[in-house]
Coordinates of C-alpha atoms in Angstrom, one line a residue:
M12 CA -18.7 7.9 -20.9
T13 CA -15.8 7.2 -22.8
N14 CA -13.1 4.5 -21.2
E15 CA -10.3 6.5 -21.3
P16 CA -9.0 8.9 -18.6
P17 CA -9.7 13.0 -19.5
P18 CA -6.3 14.8 -19.2
H19 CA -4.9 15.0 -15.9
D20 CA -7.6 15.2 -13.1
A21 CA -9.9 16.5 -15.0
P22 CA -13.9 15.0 -13.9
P23 CA -16.1 14.4 -16.5
H24 CA -16.9 17.2 -18.9
A25 CA -14.9 19.8 -16.9
T26 CA -11.5 20.3 -15.3
D27 CA -10.0 21.1 -11.7
D28 CA -9.4 24.9 -12.4
A29 CA -12.7 25.6 -14.2
P30 CA -14.6 28.4 -11.9
H31 CA -17.8 26.4 -10.0
D32 CA -20.3 28.1 -12.2
A33 CA -18.4 27.0 -15.3
A34 CA -18.5 23.5 -14.4
R35 CA -22.2 23.3 -13.9
G36 CA -22.7 23.9 -17.6
A37 CA -23.1 28.3 -17.3
P38 CA -20.6 30.7 -18.7
A39 CA -18.6 33.0 -16.5
A40 CA -19.9 36.1 -16.1
G41 CA -17.6 38.5 -17.4
P42 CA -13.9 38.8 -16.2
P43 CA -12.4 38.1 -12.7
A44 CA -12.0 41.1 -12.1
T45 CA -15.8 42.5 -12.5
R46 CA -17.6 39.7 -10.7
T47 CA -18.7 40.0 -7.2
A48 CA -18.7 37.0 -4.7
S49 CA -22.7 36.9 -4.4
A50 CA -22.1 36.1 -8.3
T51 CA -21.6 32.3 -6.7
P52 CA -23.4 30.9 -4.5
P53 CA -22.0 28.9 -2.1
P54 CA -21.1 25.4 -2.4
G55 CA -23.4 23.3 -0.4
L56 CA -22.5 20.0 1.0
T57 CA -23.4 16.3 -0.9
R58 CA -24.2 13.0 1.0
S59 CA -20.5 13.5 3.3
P60 CA -18.2 16.4 4.1
F61 CA -15.4 14.1 2.2
E62 CA -17.7 14.9 -0.9
S63 CA -17.9 18.4 -0.6
E64 CA -16.3 21.0 -2.8
T65 CA -15.1 22.9 0.5
F66 CA -13.1 19.6 1.7
T67 CA -9.9 20.1 0.1
S68 CA -6.4 20.2 0.5
A69 CA -6.7 23.2 3.1
T70 CA -9.1 21.4 5.3
F71 CA -7.7 18.3 5.4
V72 CA -4.1 19.1 5.8
T73 CA -3.4 22.9 6.6
V74 CA 0.1 23.0 5.5
G75 CA -1.1 21.5 2.2
R76 CA -0.9 23.9 0.1
G77 CA 2.8 24.9 1.5
P78 CA 4.9 25.5 -1.2
L79 CA 7.7 22.4 -2.3
L80 CA 10.1 24.2 0.7
A81 CA 8.4 23.2 4.0
L82 CA 7.3 19.9 2.1
A83 CA 11.1 19.4 2.5
A84 CA 11.7 20.8 5.7
V85 CA 9.1 18.8 7.1
W86 CA 10.0 15.2 5.6
A87 CA 13.7 16.0 7.0
L88 CA 12.0 16.3 10.4
T89 CA 9.7 13.3 10.6
R90 CA 12.5 11.4 9.0
A91 CA 15.1 12.2 11.2
G92 CA 12.9 11.2 13.6
M93 CA 12.5 7.7 12.3
L94 CA 16.4 7.7 12.7
F95 CA 16.6 8.3 16.4
L96 CA 13.8 5.4 16.9
L97 CA 15.7 3.2 14.6
W98 CA 18.9 4.2 16.4
R99 CA 17.5 3.7 19.5
D100 CA 15.4 0.5 18.8
R101 CA 14.3 -0.1 22.4
L102 CA 10.4 0.5 21.9
G103 CA 8.4 -2.7 23.0
I104 CA 9.9 -5.7 22.1
G105 CA 12.5 -3.9 20.2
G106 CA 14.6 -5.6 17.8
V107 CA 13.0 -4.1 14.5
A108 CA 16.3 -3.7 12.8
S109 CA 17.3 -6.8 13.3
E110 CA 15.9 -8.2 9.5
V111 CA 17.9 -5.9 7.8
Y112 CA 21.3 -6.8 9.7
A113 CA 20.3 -10.3 10.4
L114 CA 17.7 -12.1 8.0
Y115 CA 18.5 -9.4 4.8
H116 CA 22.3 -9.6 5.3
Y117 CA 22.8 -13.8 5.4
W118 CA 20.2 -13.3 2.2
Y119 CA 22.5 -11.4 0.7
G120 CA 25.7 -13.7 1.3
L121 CA 23.3 -16.6 -0.3
F122 CA 22.7 -14.5 -3.7
A123 CA 26.3 -14.0 -3.7
L124 CA 27.2 -17.4 -4.2
G125 CA 24.1 -17.8 -6.8
T126 CA 21.5 -19.5 -4.9
F127 CA 18.0 -18.2 -3.0
P128 CA 18.0 -19.3 0.4
P129 CA 17.6 -23.2 0.1
G130 CA 15.2 -24.8 2.6
D131 CA 14.9 -21.2 4.4
V132 CA 11.2 -21.3 5.7
T133 CA 11.5 -17.5 5.9
W134 CA 11.9 -17.0 2.2
Q135 CA 8.5 -16.3 1.1
Y136 CA 9.2 -13.6 -1.7
P137 CA 9.1 -13.8 -5.4
P138 CA 12.7 -14.0 -6.8
G139 CA 12.9 -10.2 -7.9
A140 CA 13.4 -9.6 -3.9
A141 CA 17.4 -11.2 -4.8
L142 CA 17.5 -7.4 -6.4
V143 CA 16.1 -5.7 -3.6
V144 CA 18.3 -7.1 -0.9
M145 CA 21.4 -7.0 -2.8
A146 CA 20.7 -3.6 -3.6
P147 CA 23.2 -2.1 -0.5
G148 CA 25.7 -3.9 -2.7
V149 CA 26.3 -0.7 -4.6
L150 CA 27.5 1.2 -1.6
P151 CA 30.6 -0.9 -0.5
W152 CA 31.6 2.6 1.9
L153 CA 28.8 1.2 4.1
T154 CA 28.0 -1.1 6.5
Y155 CA 24.9 -3.4 4.6
F156 CA 22.6 -2.1 7.1
Q157 CA 23.4 1.9 6.3
A158 CA 23.1 1.2 3.0
F159 CA 19.8 -0.4 3.0
V160 CA 18.6 2.4 5.0
L161 CA 20.0 4.8 2.6
L162 CA 18.3 3.8 0.0
T163 CA 15.1 3.0 1.8
L164 CA 15.5 6.8 2.5
L165 CA 15.9 7.8 -1.3
A166 CA 12.9 5.6 -1.9
D167 CA 10.9 7.4 0.6
A168 CA 11.9 10.8 -1.6
V169 CA 11.5 9.6 -4.9
V170 CA 8.1 8.8 -3.9
V171 CA 7.3 12.2 -2.0
L172 CA 8.7 14.1 -5.1
A173 CA 6.1 11.8 -7.4
L174 CA 3.4 12.8 -5.6
A175 CA 4.8 16.5 -5.2
H176 CA 5.2 16.3 -9.0
A177 CA 2.2 15.0 -10.0
D178 CA 0.1 17.8 -8.7
S179 CA 2.6 20.7 -9.0
A180 CA 0.4 23.6 -9.4
R181 CA -1.4 23.1 -6.4
L182 CA 0.7 20.8 -3.7
T183 CA -2.2 18.8 -2.7
H184 CA -2.7 16.9 0.4
G185 CA -1.1 13.4 -1.4
A186 CA 2.5 14.6 -0.6
W187 CA 1.4 16.1 2.5
Y188 CA -0.9 12.4 3.3
W189 CA 2.5 10.7 2.7
V190 CA 5.2 12.9 4.3
L191 CA 3.0 13.4 7.3
G192 CA 1.3 9.4 7.7
L193 CA 4.5 7.6 7.1
P194 CA 5.9 8.3 10.5
L195 CA 3.1 7.2 11.8
L196 CA 4.6 3.8 11.3
L197 CA 7.6 4.8 13.4
H198 CA 11.3 3.4 12.2
L199 CA 9.4 0.3 11.5
P200 CA 9.7 1.4 7.1
L201 CA 13.3 2.2 7.5
A202 CA 13.9 -1.7 9.0
R203 CA 11.8 -2.7 5.6
Y204 CA 12.1 -3.2 2.1
D205 CA 8.0 -2.3 1.4
V206 CA 9.2 1.2 0.9
M207 CA 10.9 0.4 -2.4
T208 CA 8.0 -2.1 -2.8
T209 CA 5.4 0.9 -2.5
A210 CA 8.0 3.3 -4.8
L211 CA 7.6 1.2 -8.2
A212 CA 3.4 1.4 -7.6
V213 CA 2.9 5.0 -6.7
L214 CA 5.4 5.4 -10.2
A215 CA 3.4 3.2 -11.9
L216 CA 0.2 5.0 -10.9
L217 CA 1.5 8.1 -11.3
A218 CA 2.4 7.3 -15.2
L219 CA -1.2 6.1 -15.8
K220 CA -2.2 9.5 -15.2
S221 CA -0.3 10.7 -18.5
R222 CA -2.0 10.0 -22.3
K223 CA 1.5 9.3 -23.7
P224 CA 1.4 5.7 -24.8
S225 CA 5.2 5.5 -23.7
A226 CA 3.6 6.0 -20.0
H227 CA 1.4 3.3 -20.3
R228 CA 4.4 1.4 -21.3
A229 CA 6.2 2.6 -18.4
A230 CA 3.5 2.0 -15.9
G231 CA 3.6 -1.9 -17.0
V232 CA 7.1 -2.0 -16.6
L233 CA 7.3 -0.7 -12.8
T234 CA 4.5 -3.4 -12.3
G235 CA 6.2 -6.2 -13.8
L236 CA 9.3 -4.9 -11.7
G237 CA 7.1 -4.7 -8.5
A238 CA 5.2 -8.2 -9.0
M239 CA 8.4 -9.6 -9.2
V240 CA 9.6 -8.5 -6.0
K241 CA 6.5 -8.7 -3.7
V242 CA 3.4 -9.6 -6.2
W243 CA 1.1 -6.7 -4.7
P244 CA 1.8 -4.6 -7.3
A245 CA 0.4 -6.5 -9.9
L246 CA -3.2 -5.4 -8.5
A247 CA -2.2 -1.5 -9.7
L248 CA -3.0 -2.4 -13.8
I249 CA -6.7 -3.4 -11.8
G250 CA -8.1 -0.7 -12.7
T251 CA -7.0 0.7 -16.1
P252 CA -9.1 2.0 -18.7
R253 CA -10.4 -0.5 -21.3
G254 CA -8.1 -0.4 -24.5
R255 CA -4.7 1.0 -25.8
T256 CA -4.4 1.6 -22.1
T257 CA -4.9 -2.0 -20.3
R258 CA -3.2 -3.3 -23.8
E259 CA -0.2 -1.6 -23.6
A260 CA 0.3 -1.4 -19.8
W261 CA -0.4 -5.1 -19.0
A262 CA 1.5 -6.3 -21.7
A263 CA 4.5 -4.2 -20.8
A264 CA 4.0 -6.4 -16.7
A265 CA 3.7 -9.5 -18.2
L266 CA 6.5 -8.7 -20.6
T267 CA 8.9 -7.3 -17.7
A268 CA 8.4 -10.2 -15.2
L269 CA 8.7 -13.0 -17.8
A270 CA 11.7 -11.5 -18.9
L271 CA 13.0 -10.8 -15.2
F272 CA 12.4 -13.7 -13.6
A273 CA 14.2 -15.4 -17.0
T274 CA 17.3 -13.7 -16.4
L275 CA 17.3 -14.6 -12.2
A276 CA 16.2 -18.2 -12.9
M277 CA 19.4 -18.5 -15.2
F278 CA 21.6 -17.5 -12.6
F279 CA 20.2 -18.7 -9.4
T280 CA 19.3 -21.9 -8.0
G281 CA 15.9 -22.4 -6.3
S282 CA 13.9 -19.3 -8.0
L283 CA 10.6 -21.0 -7.3
D284 CA 11.1 -22.0 -4.0
F285 CA 9.4 -19.4 -2.0
L286 CA 6.2 -20.9 -3.6
R287 CA 6.8 -23.6 -0.8
Q288 CA 6.7 -21.5 1.9
Q289 CA 4.1 -19.4 1.4
S290 CA 1.7 -22.7 1.2
G291 CA 2.9 -23.9 4.3
R292 CA 1.6 -20.8 6.3
G293 CA -0.9 -20.6 8.6
V294 CA -3.0 -18.2 10.3
Q295 CA -1.3 -15.4 12.1
I296 CA -2.1 -13.4 15.1
E297 CA -2.6 -10.1 13.2
S298 CA -4.4 -11.1 10.6
T299 CA -8.0 -11.0 10.6
V300 CA -8.8 -14.3 10.9
G301 CA -6.2 -14.4 13.3
T302 CA -7.5 -12.0 15.5
G303 CA -11.4 -13.9 15.9
I304 CA -9.1 -16.4 17.6
A305 CA -7.9 -14.1 19.8
L306 CA -10.9 -12.8 20.8
A307 CA -11.5 -16.4 21.5
R308 CA -8.7 -17.3 23.0
V309 CA -8.8 -14.6 25.7
T310 CA -12.6 -14.9 26.3
G311 CA -11.7 -19.1 27.2
L312 CA -13.8 -20.7 24.4
W313 CA -10.5 -21.8 22.1
R314 CA -7.7 -24.1 23.6
G315 CA -4.6 -23.4 21.9
F316 CA -1.4 -22.1 21.5
V317 CA 0.5 -19.6 19.8
E318 CA 3.8 -20.7 17.7
L319 CA 6.9 -19.6 15.6
R320 CA 6.5 -20.8 12.1
Y321 CA 7.9 -19.4 8.8
G322 CA 9.2 -16.4 10.6
S323 CA 6.1 -14.9 12.4
F324 CA 3.8 -16.0 15.6
E325 CA 0.7 -18.2 13.7
Y326 CA -1.6 -19.9 15.9
V327 CA -2.2 -23.6 16.4
G328 CA -5.1 -25.7 17.5
P329 CA -8.7 -26.4 16.8
Y330 CA -10.7 -24.7 14.3
V331 CA -7.4 -22.9 13.0
S332 CA -7.0 -25.0 9.7
T333 CA -10.6 -24.7 9.0
L334 CA -10.0 -20.9 9.6
G335 CA -6.8 -20.3 7.2
H336 CA -9.4 -22.1 4.6
L337 CA -11.9 -19.4 5.0
A338 CA -9.4 -16.9 4.3
L339 CA -8.3 -18.6 1.1
L340 CA -11.8 -18.7 0.3
L341 CA -12.7 -14.8 1.2
T342 CA -9.3 -13.8 -1.2
A343 CA -10.9 -15.8 -4.0
L344 CA -14.1 -14.2 -3.5
A345 CA -12.4 -10.6 -3.5
F346 CA -11.0 -11.4 -6.7
I347 CA -14.2 -12.4 -8.1
W348 CA -15.4 -9.2 -7.0
L349 CA -12.6 -7.5 -8.4
L350 CA -13.0 -9.4 -11.8
L351 CA -17.0 -8.0 -11.6
W352 CA -16.1 -4.7 -11.5
R353 CA -13.7 -4.4 -13.8
L354 CA -16.7 -6.2 -16.4
R355 CA -19.4 -4.0 -15.2
A356 CA -17.3 -0.5 -15.1
R357 CA -18.4 2.0 -17.3
D358 CA -17.3 5.6 -15.6
W359 CA -13.4 6.2 -16.0
T360 CA -12.1 9.3 -14.2
A361 CA -8.4 10.2 -13.7
A362 CA -8.5 8.8 -10.1
T363 CA -10.0 5.3 -10.9
P364 CA -6.8 3.1 -11.1
A365 CA -5.7 4.6 -8.2
D366 CA -8.8 3.7 -6.6
A367 CA -9.6 0.6 -7.9
A368 CA -5.3 -0.2 -6.7
L369 CA -6.3 0.9 -3.2
A370 CA -9.2 -0.6 -3.3
A371 CA -8.2 -3.6 -4.6
V372 CA -5.2 -4.1 -2.1
L373 CA -6.9 -3.5 0.8
L374 CA -9.5 -6.7 0.3
F375 CA -6.7 -8.8 0.0
T376 CA -4.6 -7.2 2.8
V377 CA -8.2 -8.2 5.1
T378 CA -8.8 -11.7 4.2
S379 CA -5.3 -12.8 3.7
R380 CA -3.8 -15.3 6.4
V381 CA -1.0 -12.7 7.2
I382 CA -0.9 -8.9 7.8
S383 CA 2.2 -7.7 9.3
P384 CA 2.6 -3.9 10.0
Q385 CA 4.4 -3.3 6.8
Y386 CA 1.4 -3.3 5.3
L387 CA 0.1 -0.4 5.7
I388 CA 3.1 1.0 3.6
W389 CA 1.3 0.0 0.8
L390 CA -2.1 1.1 1.8
L391 CA -0.9 4.8 2.9
G392 CA 1.2 5.0 -0.8
L393 CA -1.6 4.5 -2.7
A394 CA -3.6 6.5 -0.6
A395 CA -1.5 9.5 -1.4
V396 CA -1.9 8.7 -4.9
C397 CA -5.3 8.9 -5.0
L398 CA -5.1 11.8 -3.2
T399 CA -3.5 13.4 -6.0
S400 CA -6.4 13.5 -7.6
R401 CA -9.7 15.7 -7.0
A402 CA -11.9 13.1 -8.8
T403 CA -11.1 10.2 -6.2
V404 CA -13.5 8.7 -4.0
M405 CA -11.2 7.7 -1.7
R406 CA -11.1 10.4 1.1
P407 CA -12.9 8.4 3.8
V408 CA -10.4 5.3 3.2
A409 CA -7.3 7.8 3.4
V410 CA -8.4 8.9 6.9
L411 CA -9.4 5.4 7.9
L412 CA -5.9 4.2 7.3
L413 CA -4.0 6.7 9.4
P414 CA -5.3 5.8 12.6
A415 CA -5.1 2.1 11.4
A416 CA -1.1 2.7 10.7
L417 CA -0.3 4.2 14.6
L418 CA -2.2 1.1 15.9
S419 CA -0.4 -1.2 13.7
V420 CA 3.2 0.0 15.3
L421 CA 1.1 0.0 19.0
A422 CA 1.0 -3.7 17.8
Y423 CA 4.2 -4.3 16.8
P424 CA 6.4 -3.2 18.3
V425 CA 5.5 -1.5 21.3
L426 CA 3.2 -3.9 22.6
Y427 CA 3.7 -7.2 21.0
M428 CA 4.3 -9.1 23.9
D429 CA 0.5 -8.4 24.6
V430 CA -0.1 -9.7 21.3
V431 CA 1.7 -12.8 21.4
T432 CA 0.3 -13.9 25.3
G433 CA -3.3 -13.0 24.5
T434 CA -3.8 -10.3 26.9
W435 CA -7.2 -8.4 26.5
T436 CA -5.1 -5.2 25.6
G437 CA -3.3 -6.9 23.2
V438 CA -6.9 -8.5 22.1
V439 CA -8.1 -5.3 21.8
V440 CA -5.5 -3.4 20.0
M441 CA -5.8 -5.8 17.4
L442 CA -9.7 -5.4 17.1
L443 CA -9.1 -1.7 16.6
R444 CA -7.0 -2.3 13.8
N445 CA -8.2 -5.0 12.0
G446 CA -11.7 -3.7 12.8
L447 CA -10.7 -0.2 10.9
L448 CA -8.8 -2.1 8.1
V449 CA -12.1 -4.0 7.3
A450 CA -14.1 -1.0 7.5
A451 CA -11.8 1.3 5.1
A452 CA -11.9 -1.9 3.0
A453 CA -15.8 -2.3 3.0
L454 CA -16.2 1.3 2.1
A455 CA -13.3 1.3 -0.5
A456 CA -15.2 -1.2 -3.0
R457 CA -18.8 0.3 -2.0
R458 CA -17.5 3.8 -3.4
L459 CA -15.4 1.6 -6.4
W460 CA -18.5 0.4 -7.1
T461 CA -21.3 3.0 -7.3
S462 CA -18.4 5.5 -9.3
A463 CA -17.6 3.4 -11.9
V464 CA -20.4 0.9 -12.2
P465 CA -24.2 2.4 -13.9
P466 CA -26.9 2.3 -11.0
H467 CA -28.7 -0.7 -13.4
A468 CA -25.9 -2.1 -15.2

């Protein structure tokens, strides 16, 4: 099979719009008007309902084939609900919006003075994040908080339009997945800049579906920008087909990242301070390894405590350092696995870049020392891109991410005090959420490998 993906969403040797019998190699029997329903046998199930030809947008989201107006109406209604929750901001511990009007606004003032936050342990982001934090300044007639929320909604709308356009012929469940999935995180997405970062990754992956070299370079530029804002979008290029596509996209990403870093380093001081803060982080209470500590704590097997460090609650006590190093080792192993997959992969479809990106981000998420609820924004965006292609193998993974998103916002802010104090309620919520993420990561890795690596490669 060629390393370059076939046009659009066509699986190898067939197109999405071809009749089933034609896709199997048999010519269509006569014009459509003379054919009967009995001429084509009903499609059968394969190994799971998710792999069946009967699993379409209609079975996943019944309104998935609705018009763009319906999509826009649902987007407007759900986002109005999210805005209302943000305005109230009283669920659980409340104060979700404080990260914007307090922390981001404080950083904005420092950037205006030409410096990155000096000695601020909460500044843990690449220098490109400064551009996002400064962005509300382009709307001086609004308060900083109002401008930030408006820009977040605009980025959200761009994602919806891009996903809908990716399959304009039959508005499949990719766009609907994002429109209906993001509100599962309640108002949290509107008070974090992760929607903007996710928009860059989504646009990059959609650009890779084109066969035009200019689109591949554009994907690289978007990926380079995203990586300089929050690192993880660099994984959007892990699944690019070998050859010209990879050379063009990767080169454009590297040049963009280097150019942006050089520009910011020229005008701001302390551009590399974030590395010191990141290296000093411990085991956060919401991480996968942190959930193991929480279980040992609630059963009396671990004697330690929780402390606010580096802007989040972390565990302090016996074995925490060892578990933190274990998490770093697992992250390194995940990276090695991804490299091995890329070296042995032979079969590429139009969905492979998005499928690989989702699997990669999942693997790095579950092995990280930190899992914040906004990480689910990234995963929902990548899953939505996967679902714009009928060639994707990530449908069951996308399904698992929906309850994981709901449990994430249940853990923060709704039941956050239970998570911090380590009650059985908090521990069970984190076990379920992280269990779903681990299951999704394992399933994504398995399906990515079997879809691209020949059995005896």
